[in-house]
mmCIF file of C-alpha atoms in Angstrom:
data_model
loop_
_atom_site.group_PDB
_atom_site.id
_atom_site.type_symbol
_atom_site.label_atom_id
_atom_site.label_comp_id
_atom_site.label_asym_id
_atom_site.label_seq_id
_atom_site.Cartn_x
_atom_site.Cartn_y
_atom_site.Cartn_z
ATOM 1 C CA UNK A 1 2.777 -10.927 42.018
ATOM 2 C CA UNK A 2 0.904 -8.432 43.708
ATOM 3 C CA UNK A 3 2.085 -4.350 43.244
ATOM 4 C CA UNK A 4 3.560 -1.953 45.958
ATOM 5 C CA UNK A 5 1.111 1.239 46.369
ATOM 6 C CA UNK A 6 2.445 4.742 45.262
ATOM 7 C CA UNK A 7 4.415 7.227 46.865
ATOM 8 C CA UNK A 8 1.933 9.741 48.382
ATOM 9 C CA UNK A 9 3.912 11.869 50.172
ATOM 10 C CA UNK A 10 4.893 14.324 51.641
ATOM 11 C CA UNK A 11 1.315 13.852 53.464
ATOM 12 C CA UNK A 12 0.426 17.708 54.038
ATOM 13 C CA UNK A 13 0.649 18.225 50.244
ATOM 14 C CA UNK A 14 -1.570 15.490 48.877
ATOM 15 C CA UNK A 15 -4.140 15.106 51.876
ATOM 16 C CA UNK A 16 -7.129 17.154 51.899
ATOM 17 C CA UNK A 17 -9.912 18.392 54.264
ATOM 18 C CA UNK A 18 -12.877 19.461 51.894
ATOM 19 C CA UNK A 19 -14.357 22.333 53.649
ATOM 20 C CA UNK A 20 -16.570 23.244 50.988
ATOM 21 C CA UNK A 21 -18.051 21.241 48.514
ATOM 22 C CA UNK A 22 -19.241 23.333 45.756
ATOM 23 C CA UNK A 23 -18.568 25.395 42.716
ATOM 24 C CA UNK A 24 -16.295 24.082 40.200
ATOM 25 C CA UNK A 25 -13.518 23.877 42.693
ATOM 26 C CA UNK A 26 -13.899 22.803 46.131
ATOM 27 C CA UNK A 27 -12.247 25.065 48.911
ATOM 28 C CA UNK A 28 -9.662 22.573 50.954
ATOM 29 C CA UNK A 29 -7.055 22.507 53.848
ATOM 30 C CA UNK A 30 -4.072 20.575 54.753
ATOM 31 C CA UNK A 31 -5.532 18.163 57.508
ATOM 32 C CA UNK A 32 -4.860 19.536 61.316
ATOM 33 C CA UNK A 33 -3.849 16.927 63.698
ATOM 34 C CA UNK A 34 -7.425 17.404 65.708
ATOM 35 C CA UNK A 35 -9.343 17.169 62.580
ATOM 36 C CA UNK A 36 -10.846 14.016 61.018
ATOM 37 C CA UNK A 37 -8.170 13.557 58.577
ATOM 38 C CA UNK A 38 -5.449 14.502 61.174
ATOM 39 C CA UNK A 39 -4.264 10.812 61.314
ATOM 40 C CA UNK A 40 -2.795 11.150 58.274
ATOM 41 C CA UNK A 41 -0.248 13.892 58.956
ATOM 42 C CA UNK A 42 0.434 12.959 62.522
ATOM 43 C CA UNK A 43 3.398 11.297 61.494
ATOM 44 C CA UNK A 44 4.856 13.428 58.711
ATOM 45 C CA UNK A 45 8.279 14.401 58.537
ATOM 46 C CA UNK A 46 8.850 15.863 54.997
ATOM 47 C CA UNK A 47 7.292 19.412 54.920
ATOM 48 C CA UNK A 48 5.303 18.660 58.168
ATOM 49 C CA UNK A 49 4.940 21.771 59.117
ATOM 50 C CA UNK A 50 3.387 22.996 55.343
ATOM 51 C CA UNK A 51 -0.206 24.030 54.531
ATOM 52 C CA UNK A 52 -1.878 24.530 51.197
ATOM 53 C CA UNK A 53 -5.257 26.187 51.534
ATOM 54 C CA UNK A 54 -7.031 26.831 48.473
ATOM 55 C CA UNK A 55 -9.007 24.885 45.661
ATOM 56 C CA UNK A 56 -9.336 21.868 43.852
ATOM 57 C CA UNK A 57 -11.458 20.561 41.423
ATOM 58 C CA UNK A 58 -13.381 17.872 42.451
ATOM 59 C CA UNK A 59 -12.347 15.285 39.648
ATOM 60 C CA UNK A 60 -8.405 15.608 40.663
ATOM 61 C CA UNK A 61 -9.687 14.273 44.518
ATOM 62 C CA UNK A 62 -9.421 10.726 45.427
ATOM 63 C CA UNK A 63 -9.645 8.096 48.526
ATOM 64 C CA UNK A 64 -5.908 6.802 49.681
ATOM 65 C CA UNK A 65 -6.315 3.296 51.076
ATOM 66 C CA UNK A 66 -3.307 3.042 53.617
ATOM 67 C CA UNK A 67 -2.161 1.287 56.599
ATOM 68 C CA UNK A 68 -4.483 2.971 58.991
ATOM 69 C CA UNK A 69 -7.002 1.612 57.571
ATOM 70 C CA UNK A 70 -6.377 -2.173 56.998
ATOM 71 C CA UNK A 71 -7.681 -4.809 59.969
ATOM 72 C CA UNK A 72 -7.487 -8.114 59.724
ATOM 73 C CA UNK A 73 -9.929 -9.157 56.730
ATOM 74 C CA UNK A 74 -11.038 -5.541 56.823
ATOM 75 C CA UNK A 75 -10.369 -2.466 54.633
ATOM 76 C CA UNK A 76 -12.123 0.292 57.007
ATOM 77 C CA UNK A 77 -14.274 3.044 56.074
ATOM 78 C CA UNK A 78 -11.787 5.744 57.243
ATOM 79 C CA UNK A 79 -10.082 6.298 53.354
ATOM 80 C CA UNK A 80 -8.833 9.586 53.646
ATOM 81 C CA UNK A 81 -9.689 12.034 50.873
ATOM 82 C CA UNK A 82 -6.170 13.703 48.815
ATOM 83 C CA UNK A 83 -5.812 15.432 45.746
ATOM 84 C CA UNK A 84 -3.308 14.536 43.099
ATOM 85 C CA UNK A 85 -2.712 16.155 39.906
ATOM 86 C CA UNK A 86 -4.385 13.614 38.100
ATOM 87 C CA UNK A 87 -6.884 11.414 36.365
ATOM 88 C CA UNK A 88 -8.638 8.492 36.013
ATOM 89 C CA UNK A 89 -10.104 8.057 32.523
ATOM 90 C CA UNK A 90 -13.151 5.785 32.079
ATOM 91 C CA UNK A 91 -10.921 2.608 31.435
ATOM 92 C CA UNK A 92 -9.639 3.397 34.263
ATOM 93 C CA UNK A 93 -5.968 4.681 33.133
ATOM 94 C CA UNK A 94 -3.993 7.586 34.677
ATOM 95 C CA UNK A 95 -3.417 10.642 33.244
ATOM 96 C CA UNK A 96 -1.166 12.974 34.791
ATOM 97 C CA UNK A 97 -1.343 16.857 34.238
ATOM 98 C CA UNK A 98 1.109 19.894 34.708
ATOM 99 C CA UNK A 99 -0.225 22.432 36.051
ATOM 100 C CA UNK A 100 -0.517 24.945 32.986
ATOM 101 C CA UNK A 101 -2.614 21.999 31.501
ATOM 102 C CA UNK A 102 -5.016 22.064 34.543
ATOM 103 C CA UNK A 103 -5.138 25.888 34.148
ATOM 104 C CA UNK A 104 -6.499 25.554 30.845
ATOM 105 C CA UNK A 105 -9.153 22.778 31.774
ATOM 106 C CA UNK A 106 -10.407 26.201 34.002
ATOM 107 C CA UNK A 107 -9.123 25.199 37.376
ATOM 108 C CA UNK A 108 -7.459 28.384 37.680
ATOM 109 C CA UNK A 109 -7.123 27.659 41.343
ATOM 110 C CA UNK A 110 -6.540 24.205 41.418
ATOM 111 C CA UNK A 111 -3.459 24.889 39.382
ATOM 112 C CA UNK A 112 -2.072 27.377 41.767
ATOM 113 C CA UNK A 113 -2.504 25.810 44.524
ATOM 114 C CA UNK A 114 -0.177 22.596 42.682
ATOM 115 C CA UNK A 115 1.905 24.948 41.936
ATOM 116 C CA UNK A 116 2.464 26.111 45.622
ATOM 117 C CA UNK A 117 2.868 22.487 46.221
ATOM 118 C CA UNK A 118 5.682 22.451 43.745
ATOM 119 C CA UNK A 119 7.253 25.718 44.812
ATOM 120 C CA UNK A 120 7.488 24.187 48.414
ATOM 121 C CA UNK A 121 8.997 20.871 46.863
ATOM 122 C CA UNK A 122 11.148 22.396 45.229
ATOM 123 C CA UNK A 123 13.499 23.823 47.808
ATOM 124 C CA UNK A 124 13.569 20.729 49.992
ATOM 125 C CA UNK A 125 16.719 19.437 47.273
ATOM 126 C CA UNK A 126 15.323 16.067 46.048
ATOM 127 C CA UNK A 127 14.901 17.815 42.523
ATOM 128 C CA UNK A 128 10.909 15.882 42.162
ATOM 129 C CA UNK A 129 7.820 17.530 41.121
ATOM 130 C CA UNK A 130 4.438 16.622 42.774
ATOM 131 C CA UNK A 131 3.854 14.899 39.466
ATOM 132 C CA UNK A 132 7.134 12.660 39.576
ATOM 133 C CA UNK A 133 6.540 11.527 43.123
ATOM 134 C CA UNK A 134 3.277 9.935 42.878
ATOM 135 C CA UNK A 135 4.370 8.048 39.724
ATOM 136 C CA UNK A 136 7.982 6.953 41.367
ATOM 137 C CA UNK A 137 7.980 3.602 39.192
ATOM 138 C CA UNK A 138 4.892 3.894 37.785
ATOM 139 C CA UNK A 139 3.212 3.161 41.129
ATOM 140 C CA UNK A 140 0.356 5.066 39.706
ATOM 141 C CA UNK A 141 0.001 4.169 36.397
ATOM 142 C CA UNK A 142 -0.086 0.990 37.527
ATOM 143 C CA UNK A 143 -3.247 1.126 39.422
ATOM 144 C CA UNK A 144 -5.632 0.089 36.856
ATOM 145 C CA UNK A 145 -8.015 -2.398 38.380
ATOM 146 C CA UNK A 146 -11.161 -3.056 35.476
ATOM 147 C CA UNK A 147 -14.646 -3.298 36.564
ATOM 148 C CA UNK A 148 -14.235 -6.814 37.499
ATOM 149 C CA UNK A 149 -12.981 -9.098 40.065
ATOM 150 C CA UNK A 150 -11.694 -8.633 43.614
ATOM 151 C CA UNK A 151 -8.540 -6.106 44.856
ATOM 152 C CA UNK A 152 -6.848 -7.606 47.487
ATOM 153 C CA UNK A 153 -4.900 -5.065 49.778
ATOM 154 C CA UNK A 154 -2.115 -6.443 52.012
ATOM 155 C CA UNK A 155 0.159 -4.661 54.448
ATOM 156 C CA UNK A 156 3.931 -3.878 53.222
ATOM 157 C CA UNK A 157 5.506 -4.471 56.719
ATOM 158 C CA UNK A 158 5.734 -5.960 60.057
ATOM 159 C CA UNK A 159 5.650 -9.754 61.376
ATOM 160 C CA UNK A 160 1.985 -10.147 60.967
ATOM 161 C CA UNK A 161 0.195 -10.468 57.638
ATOM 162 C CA UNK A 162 -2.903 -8.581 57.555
ATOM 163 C CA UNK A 163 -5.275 -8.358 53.890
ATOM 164 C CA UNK A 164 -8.446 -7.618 53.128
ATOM 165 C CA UNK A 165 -10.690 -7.316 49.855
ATOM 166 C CA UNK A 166 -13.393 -5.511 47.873
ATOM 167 C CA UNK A 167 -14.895 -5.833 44.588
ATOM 168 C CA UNK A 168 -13.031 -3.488 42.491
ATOM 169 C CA UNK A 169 -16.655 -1.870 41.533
ATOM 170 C CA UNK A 170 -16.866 -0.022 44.852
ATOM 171 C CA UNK A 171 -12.726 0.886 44.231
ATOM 172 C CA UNK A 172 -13.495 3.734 41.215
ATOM 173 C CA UNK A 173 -11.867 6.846 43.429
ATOM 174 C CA UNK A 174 -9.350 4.357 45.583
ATOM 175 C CA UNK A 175 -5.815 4.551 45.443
ATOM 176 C CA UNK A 176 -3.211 2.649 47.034
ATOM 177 C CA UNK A 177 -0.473 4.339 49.305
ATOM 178 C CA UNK A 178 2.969 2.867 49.800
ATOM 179 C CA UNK A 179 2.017 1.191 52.870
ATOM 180 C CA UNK A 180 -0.036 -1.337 50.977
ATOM 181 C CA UNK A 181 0.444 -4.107 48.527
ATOM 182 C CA UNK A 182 -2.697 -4.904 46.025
ATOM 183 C CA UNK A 183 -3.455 -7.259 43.449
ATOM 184 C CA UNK A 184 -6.866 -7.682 41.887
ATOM 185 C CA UNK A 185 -7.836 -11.600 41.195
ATOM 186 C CA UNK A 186 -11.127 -12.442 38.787
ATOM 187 C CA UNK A 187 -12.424 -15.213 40.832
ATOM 188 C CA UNK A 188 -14.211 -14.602 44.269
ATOM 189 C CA UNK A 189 -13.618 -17.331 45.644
ATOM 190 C CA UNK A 190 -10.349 -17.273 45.229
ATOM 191 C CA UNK A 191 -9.638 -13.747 46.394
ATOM 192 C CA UNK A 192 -11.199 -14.811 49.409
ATOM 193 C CA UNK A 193 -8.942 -17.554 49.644
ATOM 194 C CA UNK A 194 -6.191 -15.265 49.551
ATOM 195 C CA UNK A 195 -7.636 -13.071 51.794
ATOM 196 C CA UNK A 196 -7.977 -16.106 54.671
ATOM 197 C CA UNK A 197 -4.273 -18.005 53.910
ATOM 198 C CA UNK A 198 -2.773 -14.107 54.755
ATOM 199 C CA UNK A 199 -4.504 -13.669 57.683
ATOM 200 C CA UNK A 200 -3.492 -16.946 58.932
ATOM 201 C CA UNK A 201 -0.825 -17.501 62.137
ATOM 202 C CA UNK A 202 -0.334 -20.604 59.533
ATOM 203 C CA UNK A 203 1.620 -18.578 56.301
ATOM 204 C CA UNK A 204 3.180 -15.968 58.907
ATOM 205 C CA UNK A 205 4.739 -18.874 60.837
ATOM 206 C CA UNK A 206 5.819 -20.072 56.973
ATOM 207 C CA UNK A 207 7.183 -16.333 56.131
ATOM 208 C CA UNK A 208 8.991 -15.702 59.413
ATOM 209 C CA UNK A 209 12.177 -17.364 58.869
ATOM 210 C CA UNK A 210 12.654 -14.954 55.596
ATOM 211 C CA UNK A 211 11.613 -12.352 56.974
ATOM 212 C CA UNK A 212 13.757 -9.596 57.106
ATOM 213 C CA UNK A 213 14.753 -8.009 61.043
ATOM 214 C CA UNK A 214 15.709 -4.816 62.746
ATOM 215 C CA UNK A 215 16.153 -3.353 66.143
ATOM 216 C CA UNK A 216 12.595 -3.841 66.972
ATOM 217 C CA UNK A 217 11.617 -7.266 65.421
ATOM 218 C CA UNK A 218 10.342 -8.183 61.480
ATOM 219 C CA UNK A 219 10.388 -5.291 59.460
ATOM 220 C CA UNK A 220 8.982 -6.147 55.980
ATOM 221 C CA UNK A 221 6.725 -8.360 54.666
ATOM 222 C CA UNK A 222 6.044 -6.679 50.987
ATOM 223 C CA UNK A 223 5.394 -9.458 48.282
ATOM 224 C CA UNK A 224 6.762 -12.463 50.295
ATOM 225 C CA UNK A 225 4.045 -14.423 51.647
ATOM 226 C CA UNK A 226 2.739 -14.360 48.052
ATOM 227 C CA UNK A 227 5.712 -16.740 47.005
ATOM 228 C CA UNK A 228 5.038 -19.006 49.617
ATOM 229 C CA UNK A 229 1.070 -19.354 49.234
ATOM 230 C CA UNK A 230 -0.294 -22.290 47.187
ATOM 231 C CA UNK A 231 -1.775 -21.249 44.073
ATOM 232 C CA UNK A 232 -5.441 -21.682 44.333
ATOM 233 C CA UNK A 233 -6.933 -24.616 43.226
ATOM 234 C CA UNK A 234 -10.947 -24.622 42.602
ATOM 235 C CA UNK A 235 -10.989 -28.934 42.641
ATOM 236 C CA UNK A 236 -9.377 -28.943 46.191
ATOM 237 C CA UNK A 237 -12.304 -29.080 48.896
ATOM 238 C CA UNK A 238 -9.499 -27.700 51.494
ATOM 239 C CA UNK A 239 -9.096 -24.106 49.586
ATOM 240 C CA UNK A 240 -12.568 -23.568 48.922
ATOM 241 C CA UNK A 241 -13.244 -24.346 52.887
ATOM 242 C CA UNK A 242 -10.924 -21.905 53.536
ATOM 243 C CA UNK A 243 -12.365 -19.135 51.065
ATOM 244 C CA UNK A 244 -16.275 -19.663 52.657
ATOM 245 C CA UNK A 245 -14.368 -19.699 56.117
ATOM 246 C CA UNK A 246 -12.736 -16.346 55.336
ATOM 247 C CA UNK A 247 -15.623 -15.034 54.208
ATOM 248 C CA UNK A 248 -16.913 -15.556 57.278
ATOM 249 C CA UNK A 249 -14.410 -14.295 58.704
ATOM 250 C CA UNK A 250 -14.791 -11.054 57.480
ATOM 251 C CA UNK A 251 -18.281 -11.167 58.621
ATOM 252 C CA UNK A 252 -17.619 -11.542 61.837
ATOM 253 C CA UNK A 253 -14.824 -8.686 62.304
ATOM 254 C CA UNK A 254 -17.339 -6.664 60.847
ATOM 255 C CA UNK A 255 -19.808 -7.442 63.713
ATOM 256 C CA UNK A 256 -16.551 -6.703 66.347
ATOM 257 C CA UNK A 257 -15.637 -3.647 64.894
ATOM 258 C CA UNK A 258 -18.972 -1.891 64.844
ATOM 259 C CA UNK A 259 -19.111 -2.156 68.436
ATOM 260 C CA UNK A 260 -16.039 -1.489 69.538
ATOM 261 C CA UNK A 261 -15.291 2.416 68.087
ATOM 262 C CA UNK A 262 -11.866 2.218 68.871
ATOM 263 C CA UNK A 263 -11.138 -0.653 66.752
ATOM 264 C CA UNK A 264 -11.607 1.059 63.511
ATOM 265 C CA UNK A 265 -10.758 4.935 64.661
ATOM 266 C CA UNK A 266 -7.456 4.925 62.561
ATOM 267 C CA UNK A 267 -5.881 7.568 64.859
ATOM 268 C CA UNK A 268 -5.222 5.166 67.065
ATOM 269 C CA UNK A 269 -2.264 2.896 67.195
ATOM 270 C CA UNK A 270 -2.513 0.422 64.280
ATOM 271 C CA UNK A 271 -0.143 -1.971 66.285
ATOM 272 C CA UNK A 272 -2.601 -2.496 69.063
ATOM 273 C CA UNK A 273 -6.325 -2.322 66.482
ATOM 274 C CA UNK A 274 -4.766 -4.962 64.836
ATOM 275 C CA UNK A 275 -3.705 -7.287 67.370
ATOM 276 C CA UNK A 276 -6.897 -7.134 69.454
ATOM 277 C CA UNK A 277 -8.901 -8.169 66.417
ATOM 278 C CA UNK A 278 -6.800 -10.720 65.798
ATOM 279 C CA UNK A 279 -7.017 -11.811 69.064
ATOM 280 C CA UNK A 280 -10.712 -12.002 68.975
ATOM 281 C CA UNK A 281 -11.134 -13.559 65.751
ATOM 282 C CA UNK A 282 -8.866 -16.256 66.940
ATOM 283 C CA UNK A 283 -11.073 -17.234 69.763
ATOM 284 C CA UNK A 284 -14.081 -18.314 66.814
ATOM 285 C CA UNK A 285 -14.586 -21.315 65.592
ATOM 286 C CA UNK A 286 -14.780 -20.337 62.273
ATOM 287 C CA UNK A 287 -11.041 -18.793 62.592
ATOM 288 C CA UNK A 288 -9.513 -21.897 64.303
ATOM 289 C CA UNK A 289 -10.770 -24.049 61.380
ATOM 290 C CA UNK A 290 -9.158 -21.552 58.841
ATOM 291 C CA UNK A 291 -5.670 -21.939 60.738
ATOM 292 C CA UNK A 292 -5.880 -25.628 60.686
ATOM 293 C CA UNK A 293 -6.585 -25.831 56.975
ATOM 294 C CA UNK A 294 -4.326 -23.632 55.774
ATOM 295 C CA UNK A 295 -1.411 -25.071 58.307
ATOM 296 C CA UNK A 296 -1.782 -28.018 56.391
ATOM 297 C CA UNK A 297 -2.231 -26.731 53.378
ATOM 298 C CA UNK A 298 1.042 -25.255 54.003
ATOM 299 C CA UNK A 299 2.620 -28.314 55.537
ATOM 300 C CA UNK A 300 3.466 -26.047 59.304
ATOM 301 C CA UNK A 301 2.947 -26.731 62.691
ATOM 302 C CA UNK A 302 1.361 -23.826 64.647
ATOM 303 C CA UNK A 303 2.976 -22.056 67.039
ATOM 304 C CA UNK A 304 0.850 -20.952 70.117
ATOM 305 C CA UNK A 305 1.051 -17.478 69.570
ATOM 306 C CA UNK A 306 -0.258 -14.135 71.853
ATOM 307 C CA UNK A 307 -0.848 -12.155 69.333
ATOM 308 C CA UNK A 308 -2.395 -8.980 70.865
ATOM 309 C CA UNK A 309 0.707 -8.341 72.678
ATOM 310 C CA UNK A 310 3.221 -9.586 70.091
ATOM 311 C CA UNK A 311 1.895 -7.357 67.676
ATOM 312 C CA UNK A 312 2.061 -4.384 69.754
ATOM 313 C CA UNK A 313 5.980 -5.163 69.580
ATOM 314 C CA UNK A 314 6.543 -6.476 65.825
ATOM 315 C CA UNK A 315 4.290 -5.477 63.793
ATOM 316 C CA UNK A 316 4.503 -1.996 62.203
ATOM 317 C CA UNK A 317 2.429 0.667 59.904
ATOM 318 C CA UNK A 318 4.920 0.727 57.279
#
């Protein structure tokens, strides 16, 4: 079963702006709402107000892969930099410092600006260090991903599924928020597979009568469509179709979302991003095959669907 992402929050602590990038610490910001990284606080509500200028060493900085980011069959380019207190050792495992330990690594500044983080955390009332929160349930430590195979990313909520993948070799300073739901699979082809029966009207029309709702339509998708999904099966001539037609797939939305700048500009409403690229893919041939394969390979009828305004209802970033 695939894992939730980890708690990065509150946003203003752990996202960064690098302003300068040199020295043994790097000077950084808390993201303003105008800047490049502003998308990622626009929403805050813990501490939104909060700023940590300062320092950080450059190994404690990483890429957060989050909602914003994820199209359909796409994981954009718009990974927002934060810094954790925290490390990834060359097998890939976390190790998670205090800040007197970071202090005598030589990141004098590093460790005081944590420490201001902390400070600020702790008169908020929830009793949790910066160190605690990112590793609510291990969230972290469980982000080990090897130096092979594919890491599928899917989104945690809304009514439609969206997932992507990458090759976990180009996923070395990536880590997953909360908004996401990852697994890493050894095979290609059938990460790909993966990748194509999410995306498809098919398994959300299979998911929806489980589906969890609120006051504004399905609310959580989380591991779900995973227990619904045939397991893979490299013998059946229908699954590999649909892994060389997601594939393509991917291609394609590529191709869309380089021209068309508003597609993959993350401070714009996911809600509507999504849905238009889902209503263009939906228009290829390459798409309509996918949904008819993996409809049956799910044994559903489809549902004509308008998904560039349905989504802008139901679906949400969370």
């Amino acid at each position: 079963m695939p894992q939730q992402g980890a708690d990065l929050m509150p946003r203003t602590a752990l996202c960064i702006e690098v302003l300068k990038e040199s020295g043994a610490e790097y000077r950084v910001e808390t993201p303003r709402k105008e800047t490049t990284w502003g998308f990622t606080v626009k929403a805050a509500k813990e501490m939104k107000d909060e700023r940590f200028p300062g320092h950080v060493a450059p190994r404690f900085i990483y890429r957060m892969a989050q909602s914003e980011n994820l199209l359909p069959f796409l994981l954009g380019e718009h990974r927002a930099p934060i810094a954790i207190p925290a490390e990834r050792d060359s097998a890939g495992t976390w190790k998670i410092y205090e800040e007197k330990e970071i202090r005598g690594q030589g990141f004098v500044e590093t460790a005081r600006r944590f420490q201001a983080i902390n400070a600020k955390l702790g008169k908020i009332g929830q009793g949790k260090t910066l160190q605690q929160r990112i590793d609510e349930r291990g969230k972290l430590a469980k982000q080990v991903f090897g130096d092979q195979g594919y890491l599928i990313v899917a989104g945690a909520g809304g009514k439609y599924i969206c997932a992507a993948c990458l090759p976990v070799a180009e996923a070395h300073d990536l880590i997953i928020d909360q908004t996401l739901y990852w697994k890493v699979i050894a095979n290609e082809t059938e990460a790909w597979f993966c990748v194509g029966m999410l995306n498809s009207q098919a398994l959300t029309e299979a998911i929806t009568p489980f589906n969890p709702k609120g006051a504004f339509g399905e609310r959580h998708i989380h591991a779900l469509p995973y227990r619904l999904m045939p397991h893979f099966d490299s013998g059946n001539e229908d699954h590999l179709r649909i892994a060389a037609l997601a594939r393509k797939a991917a291609v394609i939305a590529q191709a869309i979302v380089a021209k068309d700048e508003k597609l993959s500009d993350p401070s714009r409403a996911l809600t509507s991003r999504r849905g238009r690229l889902r209503s263009l893919l939906a228009d290829t041939k390459e798409v309509r095959e996918m949904e008819q394969l993996c409809a049956a390979a799910l044994g559903v009828s489809l549902v004509e669907d308008e998904p560039a305004k349905s989504a802008s209802v139901s679906e949400t970033a969370s």
